[in-house]
Amino acid sequence: MMSDLKTARYKRIINQIEPLLEPVHDVLARMATINAVLYHKMQDFYWVGFYLLQKEMLIVGPYQGPLACLMLEKYKGVCWTSIQQKKTVVVNDVNEFPGHIACDPRSKSEIAVPFSGKDGNIIGVLDIDSRKKSCFDNTDAFFLEKIASLICK
Ligand code: SME
């Protein structure tokens, strides 16, 4: 998707999500709502969901899309990398990423966006897969970080 088009779409999505989340501060309700909006508005998003840190494990949270791994092997793959590096990881071709965990072989590119709780500690990661290679770029990273930051506001 062209960057301008993508930017405009993310702006519309954020304008939709913010008032939806406003009355409810429950973290699961907010994650579920974000998933539904992203999954249905972004046509190339094949899997949208959350992995949450629980006792130093990454366990799947709310998601939309095909069945995913319930738990991610420690310190392996894209999600764990984003948590360890404390920053968004964009993967143009998952087959080129050492240790990538393939929950669904149809996924070709991926973005993982870690997010924090109110105390500033990372509590999980927003993970999105696409069936297209190189689906995600800096524009996605910028807006998805904004969206993920809404979860614990
Ligand atoms: N590919 C991820 C695992 C989660 S799925 O993509 C839903 C990873 O390598 O961490």
PDB file of N, CA, C and O and ligand atoms in Angstrom, residues 47 51 68-69 72 76-80 99-103 110 127 129, ligand 1:
ATOM      1  N   TRP A  47      -3.280 -12.102  10.182  1.00  0.00           N
ATOM      2  CA  TRP A  47      -3.433 -12.467  11.596  1.00  0.00           C
ATOM      3  C   TRP A  47      -3.075 -11.244  12.424  1.00  0.00           C
ATOM      4  O   TRP A  47      -2.031 -10.623  12.201  1.00  0.00           O
ATOM      5  N   TYR A  51       0.415 -11.296  22.168  1.00  0.00           N
ATOM      6  CA  TYR A  51       1.057 -12.260  23.059  1.00  0.00           C
ATOM      7  C   TYR A  51       1.419 -11.505  24.327  1.00  0.00           C
ATOM      8  O   TYR A  51       1.962 -10.397  24.267  1.00  0.00           O
ATOM      9  N   ALA A  68      -3.492 -19.886  16.140  1.00  0.00           N
ATOM     10  CA  ALA A  68      -2.072 -19.544  16.362  1.00  0.00           C
ATOM     11  C   ALA A  68      -1.502 -20.346  17.520  1.00  0.00           C
ATOM     12  O   ALA A  68      -2.236 -20.950  18.309  1.00  0.00           O
ATOM     13  N   CYS A  69      -0.173 -20.311  17.633  1.00  0.00           N
ATOM     14  CA  CYS A  69       0.512 -20.989  18.739  1.00  0.00           C
ATOM     15  C   CYS A  69       0.018 -20.404  20.067  1.00  0.00           C
ATOM     16  O   CYS A  69      -0.103 -19.183  20.196  1.00  0.00           O
ATOM     17  N   LEU A  72       4.856 -19.151  22.951  1.00  0.00           N
ATOM     18  CA  LEU A  72       6.020 -19.022  22.069  1.00  0.00           C
ATOM     19  C   LEU A  72       7.279 -19.434  22.812  1.00  0.00           C
ATOM     20  O   LEU A  72       7.535 -18.950  23.928  1.00  0.00           O
ATOM     21  N   LYS A  76      12.868 -17.080  21.372  1.00  0.00           N
ATOM     22  CA  LYS A  76      12.966 -17.460  19.960  1.00  0.00           C
ATOM     23  C   LYS A  76      11.942 -16.632  19.176  1.00  0.00           C
ATOM     24  O   LYS A  76      10.884 -16.286  19.715  1.00  0.00           O
ATOM     25  N   GLY A  77      12.245 -16.347  17.913  1.00  0.00           N
ATOM     26  CA  GLY A  77      11.244 -15.767  17.029  1.00  0.00           C
ATOM     27  C   GLY A  77      11.124 -14.254  17.124  1.00  0.00           C
ATOM     28  O   GLY A  77      11.861 -13.570  17.835  1.00  0.00           O
ATOM     29  N   VAL A  78      10.139 -13.745  16.367  1.00  0.00           N
ATOM     30  CA  VAL A  78       9.991 -12.301  16.158  1.00  0.00           C
ATOM     31  C   VAL A  78       9.458 -11.607  17.411  1.00  0.00           C
ATOM     32  O   VAL A  78       9.957 -10.546  17.814  1.00  0.00           O
ATOM     33  N   CYS A  79       8.449 -12.192  18.036  1.00  0.00           N
ATOM     34  CA  CYS A  79       7.828 -11.542  19.203  1.00  0.00           C
ATOM     35  C   CYS A  79       8.820 -11.418  20.357  1.00  0.00           C
ATOM     36  O   CYS A  79       8.960 -10.344  20.962  1.00  0.00           O
ATOM     37  N   TRP A  80       9.509 -12.506  20.655  1.00  0.00           N
ATOM     38  CA  TRP A  80      10.500 -12.453  21.735  1.00  0.00           C
ATOM     39  C   TRP A  80      11.611 -11.457  21.409  1.00  0.00           C
ATOM     40  O   TRP A  80      12.095 -10.732  22.277  1.00  0.00           O
ATOM     41  N   GLY A  99      15.122 -18.253  13.523  1.00  0.00           N
ATOM     42  CA  GLY A  99      14.314 -18.622  14.685  1.00  0.00           C
ATOM     43  C   GLY A  99      12.848 -18.262  14.576  1.00  0.00           C
ATOM     44  O   GLY A  99      12.089 -18.476  15.528  1.00  0.00           O
ATOM     45  N   HIS A 100      12.449 -17.699  13.429  1.00  0.00           N
ATOM     46  CA  HIS A 100      11.039 -17.335  13.266  1.00  0.00           C
ATOM     47  C   HIS A 100      10.137 -18.518  13.619  1.00  0.00           C
ATOM     48  O   HIS A 100      10.385 -19.660  13.202  1.00  0.00           O
ATOM     49  N   ILE A 101       9.071 -18.243  14.378  1.00  0.00           N
ATOM     50  CA  ILE A 101       8.128 -19.309  14.749  1.00  0.00           C
ATOM     51  C   ILE A 101       6.955 -19.249  13.786  1.00  0.00           C
ATOM     52  O   ILE A 101       6.210 -18.256  13.759  1.00  0.00           O
ATOM     53  N   ALA A 102       6.793 -20.288  12.990  1.00  0.00           N
ATOM     54  CA  ALA A 102       5.739 -20.310  11.968  1.00  0.00           C
ATOM     55  C   ALA A 102       4.480 -20.965  12.537  1.00  0.00           C
ATOM     56  O   ALA A 102       4.339 -22.180  12.518  1.00  0.00           O
ATOM     57  N   CYS A 103       3.575 -20.143  13.075  1.00  0.00           N
ATOM     58  CA  CYS A 103       2.292 -20.694  13.550  1.00  0.00           C
ATOM     59  C   CYS A 103       1.440 -21.078  12.349  1.00  0.00           C
ATOM     60  O   CYS A 103       0.612 -21.976  12.433  1.00  0.00           O
ATOM     61  N   GLU A 110       5.886  -9.925   8.776  1.00  0.00           N
ATOM     62  CA  GLU A 110       5.385  -9.794  10.146  1.00  0.00           C
ATOM     63  C   GLU A 110       5.886  -8.507  10.784  1.00  0.00           C
ATOM     64  O   GLU A 110       6.972  -8.015  10.455  1.00  0.00           O
ATOM     65  N   ASP A 127       1.156  -8.377  17.587  1.00  0.00           N
ATOM     66  CA  ASP A 127       1.828  -9.099  16.496  1.00  0.00           C
ATOM     67  C   ASP A 127       0.891  -9.170  15.291  1.00  0.00           C
ATOM     68  O   ASP A 127      -0.293  -9.482  15.450  1.00  0.00           O
ATOM     69  N   ASP A 129       0.625 -10.538  11.156  1.00  0.00           N
ATOM     70  CA  ASP A 129       1.203 -11.299  10.045  1.00  0.00           C
ATOM     71  C   ASP A 129       0.477 -10.952   8.748  1.00  0.00           C
ATOM     72  O   ASP A 129      -0.712 -10.643   8.763  1.00  0.00           O
TER      73      ASP A 129
HETATM   74  N1  SME B   1       5.827 -15.583  14.143  1.00  0.00           N
HETATM   75  C1  SME B   1       5.781 -15.253  15.550  1.00  0.00           C
HETATM   76  C2  SME B   1       4.891 -16.201  16.303  1.00  0.00           C
HETATM   77  C3  SME B   1       3.488 -15.746  16.430  1.00  0.00           C
HETATM   78  S1  SME B   1       2.579 -15.908  15.024  1.00  0.00           S
HETATM   79  O1  SME B   1       3.121 -15.155  13.920  1.00  0.00           O
HETATM   80  C4  SME B   1       0.965 -15.603  15.253  1.00  0.00           C
HETATM   81  C5  SME B   1       7.190 -15.235  16.114  1.00  0.00           C
HETATM   82  O2  SME B   1       8.135 -15.639  15.429  1.00  0.00           O
HETATM   83  O3  SME B   1       7.365 -14.818  17.257  1.00  0.00           O
END
